[in-house]
PDB file of C-alpha atoms in Angstrom:
ATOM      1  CA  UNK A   2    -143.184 -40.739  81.189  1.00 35.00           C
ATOM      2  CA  UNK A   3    -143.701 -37.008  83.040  1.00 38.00           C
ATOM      3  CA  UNK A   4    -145.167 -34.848  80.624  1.00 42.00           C
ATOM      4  CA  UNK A   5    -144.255 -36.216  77.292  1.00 44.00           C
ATOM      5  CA  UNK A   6    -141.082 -36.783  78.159  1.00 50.00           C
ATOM      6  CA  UNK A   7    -138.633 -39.448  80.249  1.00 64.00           C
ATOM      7  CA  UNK A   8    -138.372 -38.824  83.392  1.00 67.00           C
ATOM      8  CA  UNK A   9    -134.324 -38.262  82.243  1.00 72.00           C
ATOM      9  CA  UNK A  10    -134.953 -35.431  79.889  1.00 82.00           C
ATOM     10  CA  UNK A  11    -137.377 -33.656  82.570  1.00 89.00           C
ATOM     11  CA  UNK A  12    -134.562 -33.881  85.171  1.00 88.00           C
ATOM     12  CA  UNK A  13    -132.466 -32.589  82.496  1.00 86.00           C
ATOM     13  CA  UNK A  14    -134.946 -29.642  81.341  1.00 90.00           C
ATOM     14  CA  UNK A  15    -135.386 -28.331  85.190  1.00 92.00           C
ATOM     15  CA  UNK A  16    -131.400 -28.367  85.601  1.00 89.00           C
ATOM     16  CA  UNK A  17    -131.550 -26.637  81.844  1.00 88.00           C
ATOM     17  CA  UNK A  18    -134.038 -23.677  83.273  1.00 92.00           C
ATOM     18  CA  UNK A  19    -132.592 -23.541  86.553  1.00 90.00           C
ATOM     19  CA  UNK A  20    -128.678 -22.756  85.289  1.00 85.00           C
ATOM     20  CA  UNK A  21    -130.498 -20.099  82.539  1.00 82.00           C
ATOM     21  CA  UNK A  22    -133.320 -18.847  84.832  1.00 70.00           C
ATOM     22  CA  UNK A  23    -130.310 -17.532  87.845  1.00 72.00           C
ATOM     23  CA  UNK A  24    -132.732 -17.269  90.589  1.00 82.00           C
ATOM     24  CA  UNK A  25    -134.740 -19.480  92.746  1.00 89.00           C
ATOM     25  CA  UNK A  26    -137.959 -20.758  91.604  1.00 94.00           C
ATOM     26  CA  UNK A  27    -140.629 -22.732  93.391  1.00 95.00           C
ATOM     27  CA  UNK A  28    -142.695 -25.738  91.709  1.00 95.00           C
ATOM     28  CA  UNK A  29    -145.325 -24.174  90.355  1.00 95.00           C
ATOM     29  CA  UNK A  30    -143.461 -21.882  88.111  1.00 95.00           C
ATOM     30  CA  UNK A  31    -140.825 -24.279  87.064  1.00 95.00           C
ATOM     31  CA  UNK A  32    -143.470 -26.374  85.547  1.00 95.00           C
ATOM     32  CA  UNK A  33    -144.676 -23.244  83.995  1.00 93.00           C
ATOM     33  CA  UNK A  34    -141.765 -22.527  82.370  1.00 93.00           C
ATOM     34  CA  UNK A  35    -140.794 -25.881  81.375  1.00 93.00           C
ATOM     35  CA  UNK A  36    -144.179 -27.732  80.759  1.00 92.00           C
ATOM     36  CA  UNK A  37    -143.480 -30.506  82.941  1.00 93.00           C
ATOM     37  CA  UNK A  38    -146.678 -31.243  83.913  1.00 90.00           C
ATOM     38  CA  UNK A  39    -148.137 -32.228  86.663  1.00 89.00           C
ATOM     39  CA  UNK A  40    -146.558 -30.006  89.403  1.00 89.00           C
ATOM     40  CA  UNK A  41    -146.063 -32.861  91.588  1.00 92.00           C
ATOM     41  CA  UNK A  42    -143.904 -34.309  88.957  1.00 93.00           C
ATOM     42  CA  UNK A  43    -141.843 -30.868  89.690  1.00 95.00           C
ATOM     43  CA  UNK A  44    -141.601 -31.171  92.850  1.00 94.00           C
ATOM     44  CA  UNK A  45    -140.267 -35.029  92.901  1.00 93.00           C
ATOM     45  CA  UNK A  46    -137.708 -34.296  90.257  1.00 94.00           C
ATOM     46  CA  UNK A  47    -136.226 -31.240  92.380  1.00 93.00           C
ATOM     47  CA  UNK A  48    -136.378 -33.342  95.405  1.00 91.00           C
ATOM     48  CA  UNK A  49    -134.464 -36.271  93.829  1.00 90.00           C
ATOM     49  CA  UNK A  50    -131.765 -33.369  92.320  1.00 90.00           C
ATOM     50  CA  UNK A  51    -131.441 -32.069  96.082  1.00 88.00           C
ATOM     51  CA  UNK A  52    -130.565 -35.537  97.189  1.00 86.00           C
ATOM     52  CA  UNK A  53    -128.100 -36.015  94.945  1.00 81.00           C
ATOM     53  CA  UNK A  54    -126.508 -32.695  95.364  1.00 80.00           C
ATOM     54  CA  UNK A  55    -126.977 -30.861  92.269  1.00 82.00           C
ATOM     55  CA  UNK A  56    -128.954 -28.111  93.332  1.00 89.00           C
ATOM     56  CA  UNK A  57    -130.629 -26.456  97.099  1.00 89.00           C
ATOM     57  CA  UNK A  58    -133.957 -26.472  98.158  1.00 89.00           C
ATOM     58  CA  UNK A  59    -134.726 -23.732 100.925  1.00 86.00           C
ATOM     59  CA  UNK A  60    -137.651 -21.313 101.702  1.00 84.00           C
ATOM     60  CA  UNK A  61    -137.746 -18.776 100.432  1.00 83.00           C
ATOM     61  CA  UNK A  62    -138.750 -15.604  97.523  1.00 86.00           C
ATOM     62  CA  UNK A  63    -139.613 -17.112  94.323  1.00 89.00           C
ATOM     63  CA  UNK A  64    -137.753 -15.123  91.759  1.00 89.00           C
ATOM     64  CA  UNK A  65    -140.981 -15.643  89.572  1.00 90.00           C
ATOM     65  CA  UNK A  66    -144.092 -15.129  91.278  1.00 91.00           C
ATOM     66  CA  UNK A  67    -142.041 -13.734  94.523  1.00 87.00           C
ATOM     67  CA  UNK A  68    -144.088 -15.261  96.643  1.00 89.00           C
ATOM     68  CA  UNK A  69    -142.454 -17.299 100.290  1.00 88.00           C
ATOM     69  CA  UNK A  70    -142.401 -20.855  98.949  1.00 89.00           C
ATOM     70  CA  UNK A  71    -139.685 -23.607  98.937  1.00 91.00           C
ATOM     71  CA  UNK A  72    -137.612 -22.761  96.195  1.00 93.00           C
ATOM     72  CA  UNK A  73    -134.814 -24.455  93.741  1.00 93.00           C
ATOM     73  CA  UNK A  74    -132.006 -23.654  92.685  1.00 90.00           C
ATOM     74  CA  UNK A  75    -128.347 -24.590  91.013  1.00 85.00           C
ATOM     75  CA  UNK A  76    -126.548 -25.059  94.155  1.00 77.00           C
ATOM     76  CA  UNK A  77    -122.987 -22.662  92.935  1.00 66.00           C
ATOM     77  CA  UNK A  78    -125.845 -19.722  93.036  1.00 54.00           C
ATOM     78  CA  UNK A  79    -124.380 -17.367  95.228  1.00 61.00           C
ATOM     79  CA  UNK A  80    -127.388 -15.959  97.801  1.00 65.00           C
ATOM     80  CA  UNK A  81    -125.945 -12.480  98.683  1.00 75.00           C
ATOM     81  CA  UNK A  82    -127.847 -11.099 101.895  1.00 83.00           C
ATOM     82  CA  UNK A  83    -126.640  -8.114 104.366  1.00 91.00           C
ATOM     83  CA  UNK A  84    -124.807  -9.338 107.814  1.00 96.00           C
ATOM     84  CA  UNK A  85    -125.405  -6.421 110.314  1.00 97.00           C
ATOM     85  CA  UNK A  86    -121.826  -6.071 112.281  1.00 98.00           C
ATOM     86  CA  UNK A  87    -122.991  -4.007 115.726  1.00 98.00           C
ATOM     87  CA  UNK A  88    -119.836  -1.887 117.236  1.00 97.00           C
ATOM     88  CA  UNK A  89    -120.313  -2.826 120.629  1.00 97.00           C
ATOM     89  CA  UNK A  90    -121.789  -6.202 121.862  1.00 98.00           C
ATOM     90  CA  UNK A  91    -124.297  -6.069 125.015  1.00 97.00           C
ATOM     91  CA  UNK A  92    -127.994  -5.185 125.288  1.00 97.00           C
ATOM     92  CA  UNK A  93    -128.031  -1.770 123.909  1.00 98.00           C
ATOM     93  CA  UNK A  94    -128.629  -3.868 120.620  1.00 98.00           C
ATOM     94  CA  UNK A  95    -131.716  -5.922 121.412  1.00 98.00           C
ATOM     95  CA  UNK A  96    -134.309  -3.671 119.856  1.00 98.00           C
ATOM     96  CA  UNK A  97    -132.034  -3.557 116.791  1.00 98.00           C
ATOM     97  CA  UNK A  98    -131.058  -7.197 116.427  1.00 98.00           C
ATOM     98  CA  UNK A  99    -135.098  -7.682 116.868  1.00 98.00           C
ATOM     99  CA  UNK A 100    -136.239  -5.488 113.996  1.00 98.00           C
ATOM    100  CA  UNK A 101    -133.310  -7.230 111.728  1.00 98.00           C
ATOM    101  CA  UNK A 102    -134.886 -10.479 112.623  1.00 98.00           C
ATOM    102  CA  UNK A 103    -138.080 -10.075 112.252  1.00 97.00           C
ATOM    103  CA  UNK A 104    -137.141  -8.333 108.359  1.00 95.00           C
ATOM    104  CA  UNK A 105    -135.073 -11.738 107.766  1.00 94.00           C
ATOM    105  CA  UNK A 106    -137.440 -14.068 109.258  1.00 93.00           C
ATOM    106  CA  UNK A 107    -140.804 -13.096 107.215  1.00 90.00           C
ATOM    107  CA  UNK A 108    -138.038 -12.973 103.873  1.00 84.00           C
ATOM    108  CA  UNK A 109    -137.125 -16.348 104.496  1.00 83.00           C
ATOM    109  CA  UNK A 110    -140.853 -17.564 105.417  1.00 81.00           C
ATOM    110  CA  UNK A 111    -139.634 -19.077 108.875  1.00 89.00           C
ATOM    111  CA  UNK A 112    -142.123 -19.950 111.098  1.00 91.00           C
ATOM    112  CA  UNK A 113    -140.292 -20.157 114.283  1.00 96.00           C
ATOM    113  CA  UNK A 114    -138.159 -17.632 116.090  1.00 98.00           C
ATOM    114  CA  UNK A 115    -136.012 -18.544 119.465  1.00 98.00           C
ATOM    115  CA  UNK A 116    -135.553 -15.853 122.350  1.00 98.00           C
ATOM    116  CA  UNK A 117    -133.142 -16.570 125.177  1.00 98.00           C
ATOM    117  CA  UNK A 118    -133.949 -14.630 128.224  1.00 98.00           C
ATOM    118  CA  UNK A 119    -132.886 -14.504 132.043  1.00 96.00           C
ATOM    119  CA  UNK A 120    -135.346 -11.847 133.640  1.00 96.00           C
ATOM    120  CA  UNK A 121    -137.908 -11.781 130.454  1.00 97.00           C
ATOM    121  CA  UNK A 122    -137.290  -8.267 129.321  1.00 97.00           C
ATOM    122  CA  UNK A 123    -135.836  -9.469 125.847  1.00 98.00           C
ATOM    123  CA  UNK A 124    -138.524 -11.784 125.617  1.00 98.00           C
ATOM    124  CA  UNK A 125    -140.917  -8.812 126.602  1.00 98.00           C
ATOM    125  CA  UNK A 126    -139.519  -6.764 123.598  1.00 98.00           C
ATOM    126  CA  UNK A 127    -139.530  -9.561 121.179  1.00 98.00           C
ATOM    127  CA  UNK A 128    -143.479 -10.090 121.510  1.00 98.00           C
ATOM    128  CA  UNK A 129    -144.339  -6.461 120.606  1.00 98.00           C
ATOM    129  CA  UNK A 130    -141.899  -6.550 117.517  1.00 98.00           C
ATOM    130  CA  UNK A 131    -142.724  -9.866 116.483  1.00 98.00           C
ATOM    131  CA  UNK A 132    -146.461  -8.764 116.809  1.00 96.00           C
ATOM    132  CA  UNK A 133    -148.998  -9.540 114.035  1.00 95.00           C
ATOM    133  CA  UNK A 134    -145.964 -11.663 112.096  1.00 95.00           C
ATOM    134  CA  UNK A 135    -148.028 -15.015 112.572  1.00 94.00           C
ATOM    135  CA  UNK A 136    -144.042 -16.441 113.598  1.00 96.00           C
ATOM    136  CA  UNK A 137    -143.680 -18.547 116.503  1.00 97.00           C
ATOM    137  CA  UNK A 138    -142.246 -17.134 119.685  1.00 98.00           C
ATOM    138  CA  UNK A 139    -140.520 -19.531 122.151  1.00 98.00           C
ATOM    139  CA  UNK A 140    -138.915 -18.062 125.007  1.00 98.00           C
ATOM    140  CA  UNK A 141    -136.192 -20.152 126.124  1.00 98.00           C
ATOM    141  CA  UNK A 142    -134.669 -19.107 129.803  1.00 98.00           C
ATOM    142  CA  UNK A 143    -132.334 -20.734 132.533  1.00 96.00           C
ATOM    143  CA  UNK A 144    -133.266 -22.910 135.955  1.00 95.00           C
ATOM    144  CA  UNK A 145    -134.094 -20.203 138.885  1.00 95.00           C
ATOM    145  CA  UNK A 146    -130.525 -19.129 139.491  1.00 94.00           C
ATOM    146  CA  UNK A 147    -128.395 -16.119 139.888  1.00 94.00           C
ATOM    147  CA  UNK A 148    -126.162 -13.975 137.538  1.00 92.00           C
ATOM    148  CA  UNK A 149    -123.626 -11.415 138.739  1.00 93.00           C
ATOM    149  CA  UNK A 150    -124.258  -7.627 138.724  1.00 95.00           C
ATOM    150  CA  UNK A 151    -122.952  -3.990 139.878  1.00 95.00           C
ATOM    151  CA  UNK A 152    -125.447  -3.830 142.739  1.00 94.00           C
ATOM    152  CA  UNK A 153    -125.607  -7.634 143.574  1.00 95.00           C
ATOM    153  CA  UNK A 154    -126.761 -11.069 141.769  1.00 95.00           C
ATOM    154  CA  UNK A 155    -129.441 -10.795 139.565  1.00 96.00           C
ATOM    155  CA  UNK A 156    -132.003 -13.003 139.545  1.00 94.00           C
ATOM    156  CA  UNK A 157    -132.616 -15.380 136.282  1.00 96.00           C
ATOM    157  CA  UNK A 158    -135.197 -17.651 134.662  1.00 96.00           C
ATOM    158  CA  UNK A 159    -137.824 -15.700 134.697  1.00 97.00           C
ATOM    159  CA  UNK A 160    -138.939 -15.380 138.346  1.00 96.00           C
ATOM    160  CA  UNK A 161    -141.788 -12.757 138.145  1.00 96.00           C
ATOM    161  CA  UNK A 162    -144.876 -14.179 137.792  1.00 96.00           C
ATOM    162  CA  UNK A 163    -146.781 -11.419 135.938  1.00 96.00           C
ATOM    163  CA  UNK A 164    -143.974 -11.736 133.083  1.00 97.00           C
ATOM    164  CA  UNK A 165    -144.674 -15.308 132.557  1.00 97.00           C
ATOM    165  CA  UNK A 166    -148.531 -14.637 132.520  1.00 97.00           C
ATOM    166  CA  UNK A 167    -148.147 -11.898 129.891  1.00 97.00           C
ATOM    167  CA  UNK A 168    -145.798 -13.611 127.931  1.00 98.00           C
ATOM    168  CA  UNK A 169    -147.891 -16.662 127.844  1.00 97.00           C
ATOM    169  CA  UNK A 170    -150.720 -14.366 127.297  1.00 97.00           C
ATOM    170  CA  UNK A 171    -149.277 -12.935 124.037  1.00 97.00           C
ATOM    171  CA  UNK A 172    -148.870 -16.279 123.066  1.00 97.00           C
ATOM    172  CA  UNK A 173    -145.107 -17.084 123.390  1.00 98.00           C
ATOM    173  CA  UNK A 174    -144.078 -20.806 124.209  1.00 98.00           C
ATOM    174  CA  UNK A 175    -141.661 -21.229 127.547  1.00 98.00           C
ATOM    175  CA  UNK A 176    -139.152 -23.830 127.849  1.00 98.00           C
ATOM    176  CA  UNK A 177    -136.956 -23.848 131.111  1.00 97.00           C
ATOM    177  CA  UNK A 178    -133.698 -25.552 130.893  1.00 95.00           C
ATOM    178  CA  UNK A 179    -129.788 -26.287 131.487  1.00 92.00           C
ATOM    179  CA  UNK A 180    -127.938 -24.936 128.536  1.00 90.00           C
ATOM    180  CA  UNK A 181    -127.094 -28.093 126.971  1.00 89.00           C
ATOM    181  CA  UNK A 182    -123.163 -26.880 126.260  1.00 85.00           C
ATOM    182  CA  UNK A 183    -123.159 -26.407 130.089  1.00 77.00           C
ATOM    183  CA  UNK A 184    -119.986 -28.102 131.713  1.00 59.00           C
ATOM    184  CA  UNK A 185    -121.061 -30.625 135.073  1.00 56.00           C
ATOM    185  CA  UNK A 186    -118.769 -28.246 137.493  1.00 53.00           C
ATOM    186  CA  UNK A 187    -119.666 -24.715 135.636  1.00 54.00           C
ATOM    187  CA  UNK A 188    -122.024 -23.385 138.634  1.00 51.00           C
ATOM    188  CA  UNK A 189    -119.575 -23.764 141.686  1.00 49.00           C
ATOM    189  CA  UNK A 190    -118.146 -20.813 141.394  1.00 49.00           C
ATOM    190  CA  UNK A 191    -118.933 -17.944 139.554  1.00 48.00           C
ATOM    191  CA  UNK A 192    -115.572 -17.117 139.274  1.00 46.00           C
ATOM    192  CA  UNK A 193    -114.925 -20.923 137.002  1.00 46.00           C
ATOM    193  CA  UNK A 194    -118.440 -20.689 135.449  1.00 46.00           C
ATOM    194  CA  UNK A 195    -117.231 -19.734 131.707  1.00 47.00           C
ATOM    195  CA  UNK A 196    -114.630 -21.969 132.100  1.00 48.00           C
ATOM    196  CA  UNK A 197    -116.296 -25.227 130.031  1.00 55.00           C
ATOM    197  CA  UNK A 198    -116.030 -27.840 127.656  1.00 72.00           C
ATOM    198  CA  UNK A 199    -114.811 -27.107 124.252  1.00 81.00           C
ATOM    199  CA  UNK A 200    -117.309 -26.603 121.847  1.00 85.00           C
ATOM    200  CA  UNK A 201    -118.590 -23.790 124.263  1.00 85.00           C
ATOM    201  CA  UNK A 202    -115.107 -22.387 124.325  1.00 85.00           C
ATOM    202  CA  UNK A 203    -115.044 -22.448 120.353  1.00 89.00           C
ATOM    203  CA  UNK A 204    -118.361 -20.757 119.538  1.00 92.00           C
ATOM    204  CA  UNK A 205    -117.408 -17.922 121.533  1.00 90.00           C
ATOM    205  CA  UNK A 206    -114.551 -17.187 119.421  1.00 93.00           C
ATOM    206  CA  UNK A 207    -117.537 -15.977 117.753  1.00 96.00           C
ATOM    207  CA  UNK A 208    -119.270 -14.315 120.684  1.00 95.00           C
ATOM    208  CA  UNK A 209    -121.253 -15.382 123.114  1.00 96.00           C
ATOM    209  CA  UNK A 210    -124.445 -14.397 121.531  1.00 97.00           C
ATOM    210  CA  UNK A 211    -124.145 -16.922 118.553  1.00 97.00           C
ATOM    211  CA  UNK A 212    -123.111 -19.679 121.336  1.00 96.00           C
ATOM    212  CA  UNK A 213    -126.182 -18.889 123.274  1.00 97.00           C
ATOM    213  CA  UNK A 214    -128.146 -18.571 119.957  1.00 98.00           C
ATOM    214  CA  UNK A 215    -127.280 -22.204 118.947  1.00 98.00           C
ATOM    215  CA  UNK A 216    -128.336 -23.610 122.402  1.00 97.00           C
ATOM    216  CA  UNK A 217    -131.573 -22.290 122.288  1.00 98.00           C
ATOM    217  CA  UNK A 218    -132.343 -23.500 119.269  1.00 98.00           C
ATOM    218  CA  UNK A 219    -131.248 -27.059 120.215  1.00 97.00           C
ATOM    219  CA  UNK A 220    -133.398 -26.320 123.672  1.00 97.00           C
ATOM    220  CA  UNK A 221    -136.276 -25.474 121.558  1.00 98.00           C
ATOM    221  CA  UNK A 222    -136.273 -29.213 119.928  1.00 97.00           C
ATOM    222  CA  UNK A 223    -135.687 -30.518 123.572  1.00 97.00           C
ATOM    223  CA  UNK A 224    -138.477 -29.681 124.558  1.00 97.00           C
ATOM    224  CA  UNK A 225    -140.614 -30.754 121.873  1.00 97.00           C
ATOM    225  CA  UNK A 226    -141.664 -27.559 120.316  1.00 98.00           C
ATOM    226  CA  UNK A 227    -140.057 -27.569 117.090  1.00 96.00           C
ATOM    227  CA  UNK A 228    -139.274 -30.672 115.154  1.00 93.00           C
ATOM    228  CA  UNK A 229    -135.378 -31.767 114.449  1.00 92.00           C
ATOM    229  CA  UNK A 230    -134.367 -30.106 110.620  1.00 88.00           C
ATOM    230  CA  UNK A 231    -136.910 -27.096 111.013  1.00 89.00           C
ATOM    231  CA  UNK A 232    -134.794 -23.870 109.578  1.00 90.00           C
ATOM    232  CA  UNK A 233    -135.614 -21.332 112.970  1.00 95.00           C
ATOM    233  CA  UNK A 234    -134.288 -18.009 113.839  1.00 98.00           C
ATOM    234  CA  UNK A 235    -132.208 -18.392 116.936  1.00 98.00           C
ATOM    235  CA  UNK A 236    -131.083 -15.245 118.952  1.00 98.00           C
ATOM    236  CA  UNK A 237    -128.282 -14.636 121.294  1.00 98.00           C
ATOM    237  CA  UNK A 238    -126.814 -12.086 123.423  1.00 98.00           C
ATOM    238  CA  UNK A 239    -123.686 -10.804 125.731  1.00 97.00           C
ATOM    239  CA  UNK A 240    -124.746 -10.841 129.448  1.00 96.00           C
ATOM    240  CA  UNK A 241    -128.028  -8.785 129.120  1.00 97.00           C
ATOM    241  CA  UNK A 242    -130.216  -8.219 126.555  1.00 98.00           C
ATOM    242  CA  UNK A 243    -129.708  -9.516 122.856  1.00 98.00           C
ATOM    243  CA  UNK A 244    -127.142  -8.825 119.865  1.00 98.00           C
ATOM    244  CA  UNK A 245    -126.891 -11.941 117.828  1.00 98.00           C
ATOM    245  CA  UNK A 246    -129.189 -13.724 115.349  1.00 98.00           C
ATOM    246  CA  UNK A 247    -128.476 -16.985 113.148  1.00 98.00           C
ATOM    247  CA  UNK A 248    -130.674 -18.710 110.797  1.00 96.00           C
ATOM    248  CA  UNK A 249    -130.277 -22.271 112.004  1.00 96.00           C
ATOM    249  CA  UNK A 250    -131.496 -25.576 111.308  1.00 92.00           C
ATOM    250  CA  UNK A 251    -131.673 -26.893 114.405  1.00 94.00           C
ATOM    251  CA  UNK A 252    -131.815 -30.679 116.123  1.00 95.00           C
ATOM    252  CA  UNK A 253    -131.790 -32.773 119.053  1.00 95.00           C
ATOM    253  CA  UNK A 254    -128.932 -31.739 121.642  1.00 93.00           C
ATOM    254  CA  UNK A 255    -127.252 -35.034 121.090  1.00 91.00           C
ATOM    255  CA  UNK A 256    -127.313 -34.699 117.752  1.00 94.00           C
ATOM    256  CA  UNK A 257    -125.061 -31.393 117.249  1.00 92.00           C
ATOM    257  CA  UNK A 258    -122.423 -32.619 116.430  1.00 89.00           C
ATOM    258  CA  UNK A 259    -123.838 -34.841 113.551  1.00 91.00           C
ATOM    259  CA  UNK A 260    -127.015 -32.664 112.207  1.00 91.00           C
ATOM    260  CA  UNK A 261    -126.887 -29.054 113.391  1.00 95.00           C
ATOM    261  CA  UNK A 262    -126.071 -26.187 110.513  1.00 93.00           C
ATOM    262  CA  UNK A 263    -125.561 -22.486 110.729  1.00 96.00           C
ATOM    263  CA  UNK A 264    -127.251 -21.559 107.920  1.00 91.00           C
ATOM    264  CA  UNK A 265    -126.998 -17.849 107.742  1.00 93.00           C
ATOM    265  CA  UNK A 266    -125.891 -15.124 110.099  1.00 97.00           C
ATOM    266  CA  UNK A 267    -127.923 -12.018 110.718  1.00 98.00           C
ATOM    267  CA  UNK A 268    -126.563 -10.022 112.848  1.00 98.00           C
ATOM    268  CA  UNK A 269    -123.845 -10.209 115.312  1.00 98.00           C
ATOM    269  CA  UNK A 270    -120.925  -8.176 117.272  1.00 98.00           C
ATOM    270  CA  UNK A 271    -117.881  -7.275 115.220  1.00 96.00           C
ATOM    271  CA  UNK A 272    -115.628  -7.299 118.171  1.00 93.00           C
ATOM    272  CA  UNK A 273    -117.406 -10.017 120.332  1.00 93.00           C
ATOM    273  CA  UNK A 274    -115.158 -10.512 122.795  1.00 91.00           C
ATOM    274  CA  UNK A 275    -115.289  -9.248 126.601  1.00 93.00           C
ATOM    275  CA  UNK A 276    -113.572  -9.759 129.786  1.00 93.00           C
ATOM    276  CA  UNK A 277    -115.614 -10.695 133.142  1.00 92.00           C
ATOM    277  CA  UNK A 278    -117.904  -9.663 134.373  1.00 94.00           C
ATOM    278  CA  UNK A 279    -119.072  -8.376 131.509  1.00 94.00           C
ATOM    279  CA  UNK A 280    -120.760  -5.150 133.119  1.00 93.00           C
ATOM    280  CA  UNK A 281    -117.263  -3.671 133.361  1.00 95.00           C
ATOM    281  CA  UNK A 282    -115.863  -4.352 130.219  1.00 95.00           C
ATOM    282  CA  UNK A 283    -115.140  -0.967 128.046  1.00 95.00           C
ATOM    283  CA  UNK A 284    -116.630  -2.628 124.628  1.00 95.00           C
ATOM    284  CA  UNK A 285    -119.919  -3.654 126.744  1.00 97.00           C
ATOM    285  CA  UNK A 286    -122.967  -1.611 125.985  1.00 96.00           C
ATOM    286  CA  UNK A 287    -126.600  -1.811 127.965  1.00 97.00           C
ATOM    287  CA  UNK A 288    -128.437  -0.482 131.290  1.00 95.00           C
ATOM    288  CA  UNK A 289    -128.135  -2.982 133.400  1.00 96.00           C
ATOM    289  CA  UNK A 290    -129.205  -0.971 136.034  1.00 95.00           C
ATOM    290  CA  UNK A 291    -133.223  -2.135 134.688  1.00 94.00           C
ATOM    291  CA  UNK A 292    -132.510  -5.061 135.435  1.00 95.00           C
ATOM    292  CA  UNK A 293    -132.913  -4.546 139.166  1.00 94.00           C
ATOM    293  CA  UNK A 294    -136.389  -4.477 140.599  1.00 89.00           C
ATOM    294  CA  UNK A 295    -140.179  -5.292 139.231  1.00 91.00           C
ATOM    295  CA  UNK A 296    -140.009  -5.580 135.423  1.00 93.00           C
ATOM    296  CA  UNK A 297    -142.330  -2.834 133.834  1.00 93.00           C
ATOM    297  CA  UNK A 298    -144.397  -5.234 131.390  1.00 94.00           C
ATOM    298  CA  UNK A 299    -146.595  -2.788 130.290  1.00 94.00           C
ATOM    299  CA  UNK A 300    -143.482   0.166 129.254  1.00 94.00           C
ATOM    300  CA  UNK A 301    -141.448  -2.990 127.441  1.00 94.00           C
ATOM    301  CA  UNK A 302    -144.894  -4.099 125.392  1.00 94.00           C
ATOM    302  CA  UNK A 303    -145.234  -0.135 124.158  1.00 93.00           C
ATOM    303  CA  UNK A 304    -141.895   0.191 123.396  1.00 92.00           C
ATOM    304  CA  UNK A 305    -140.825   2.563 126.246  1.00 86.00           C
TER     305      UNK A 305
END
C-alpha cells in the first residue's frame, strides 16, 4: 500500500492530477496535491509512468512551487519555448547566441554548457557571460592545425598559451580532439575538407553550427567530463565565432546513432547555408580580421 491506497490507484491519482493540473510538477508538490505520501513513493510512481511512456520527466520550472527541479508531466503537453532565427550565420552572433544560452540554460537547470572554439575567443566570451551562473564550462577545440583566411591560414586549437591559462583560470574544462564526424581523408586538402561522410553532410542541411554543436557535445563525454544521458547545452558556429545552440542529451561518439537526442533548439541561422570559404560568402557575417595576431584576453573578459 502507498499512502492508503494500492499502489494502482496512486499511479492512477498522479496521471488524474497531472492531465487536470496542465503543467509540470516536481515530487514534492505532486504528493502535496494528491496525498500520496511519502515523496519517495512520488517519485517511484512517476519514474515507473516515464518508463512506460505515459508521461516525460525533464528538468525543469515546477509549475507549482517554480522552483528548477525534475518535473512530470502528461507526455501530449505541448512545451512552447522561443527559437531565435539569426539573419545572417557567422560570428557577428556569438555574443547573442551566448546571452540566449545562458537565459535557456539556468530555465532548464542544466549544469553543463559546451563551447567549440579554434583560437579561444568564443570560449573567452563565453566565461564572462556565463560568469557567476555556477554552469559548467568545457571548452572543446581542434588538434594544432590550420584554417583558411583572407590574409593567410589561421591558426586553431588554441595555440596561445596565456588563453589556455586564463581560461583554465576562470575555471573552464579543455578537451582537445578530432571531431568525431571527421572523414579519414578530410585534411589533405583544404579544398576536399567539407567533403565527408554522411551524417556530417546531413546535419548541415541544418547549418554547420548545429553539426559542430552535436560533436562537441559527444567530445565532451569522450573525454570523460560529462556522463552519457546528461541533458547539456551544446553550441555551434559558421567558420568563426558562434551562432547555434541545442539542448542535447548527449553520449558516447559510438553511440550516436543509437542514444543521442536533440532535445530543443535555441538558437540557430535561418538561412544556414554558405559557399567556401566562408569569409567570402555574401550571407556571412563576423571580423575575421581579429582573428589575426595576439588574442586580447583581457578586452574579450570585459566585454570590449
Amino acid at each position: 500500500m502507498e499512502g492508503g491506497f494500492s499502489a494502482v490507484a496512486n499511479r492512477e491519482r498522479v496521471l488524474e492530477f497531472l492531465r487536470q493540473g496542465s503543467g509540470r510538477w516536481c515530487d514534492d508538490c505532486i504528493s502535496g496535491n494528491t496525498g500520496i505520501e511519502p515523496r519517495q513513493q512520488v517519485h517511484q510512481i512517476c519514474r515507473t509512468l516515464a518508463d512506460r511512456g505515459a508521461i516525460s520527466r525533464i528538468q525543469g520550472p515546477c509549475t507549482g512551487c517554480g522552483k528548477i527541479k525534475l518535473v512530470s508531466c502528461i507526455r501530449n503537453v505541448e512545451l512552447a519555448r522561443p527559437v531565435v532565427y539569426f539573419e545572417h550565420p557567422g560570428e557577428v552572433n556569438t555574443e547573442d547566441v551566448l546571452r540566449h544560452g545562458r537565459a535557456r540554460a539556468e530555465q532548464l537547470g542544466l549544469r553543463v554548457v559546451v563551447v567549440p572554439t579554434d583560437s579561444g575567443r568564443s570560449a573567452l566570451r563565453a566565461v564572462r557571460i556565463f560568469k557567476d551562473s555556477g554552469i559548467r564550462l568545457i571548452v572543446v577545440t581542434t588538434p594544432p592545425c590550420t584554417t583558411w583566411g583572407p590574409r593567410g591560414d589561421l591558426p586553431s586549437g588554441i595555440p596561445d598559451v596565456a588563453v589556455r591559462e586564463a581560461l583554465r583560470s576562470a575555471g573552464a574544462e579543455l578537451v582537445q580532439g578530432t571531431m568525431p564526424f571527421s572523414g579519414l581523408g578530410s585534411g589533405r586538402r583544404p579544398a576536399i575538407a567539407w567533403q565527408q561522410d554522411l551524417v556530417q553532410r546531413v546535419l548541415e542541411v541544418f547549418g554547420a553550427g548545429t553539426k559542430i554543436a552535436i560533436q562537441v557535445a559527444l567530445m565532451a563525454v569522450d573525454a570523460g567530463l560529462v556522463p552519457e544521458g546528461e541533458d547539456v547545452l551544446a553550441f555551434g558556429g559558421t567558420y568563426k565565432g558562434l551562432d547555434s545552440a541545442l539542448v542535447v542529451r548527449t553520449c558516447l561518439s559510438w553511440h550516436f546513432l543509437d542514444r543521442f537526442e536533440v532535445l530543443e533548439v535555441v538558437a540557430k541561422p535561418r538561412r544556414p547555408r554558405v559557399t567556401l570559404p566562408e569569409y567570402n560568402d555574401p550571407h556571412w557575417r563576423g571580423d575575421v580580421d581579429a582573428y589575426y595576431g595576439a588574442t586580447d584576453v583581457g578586452a574579450l573578459l570585459r566585454g570590449e
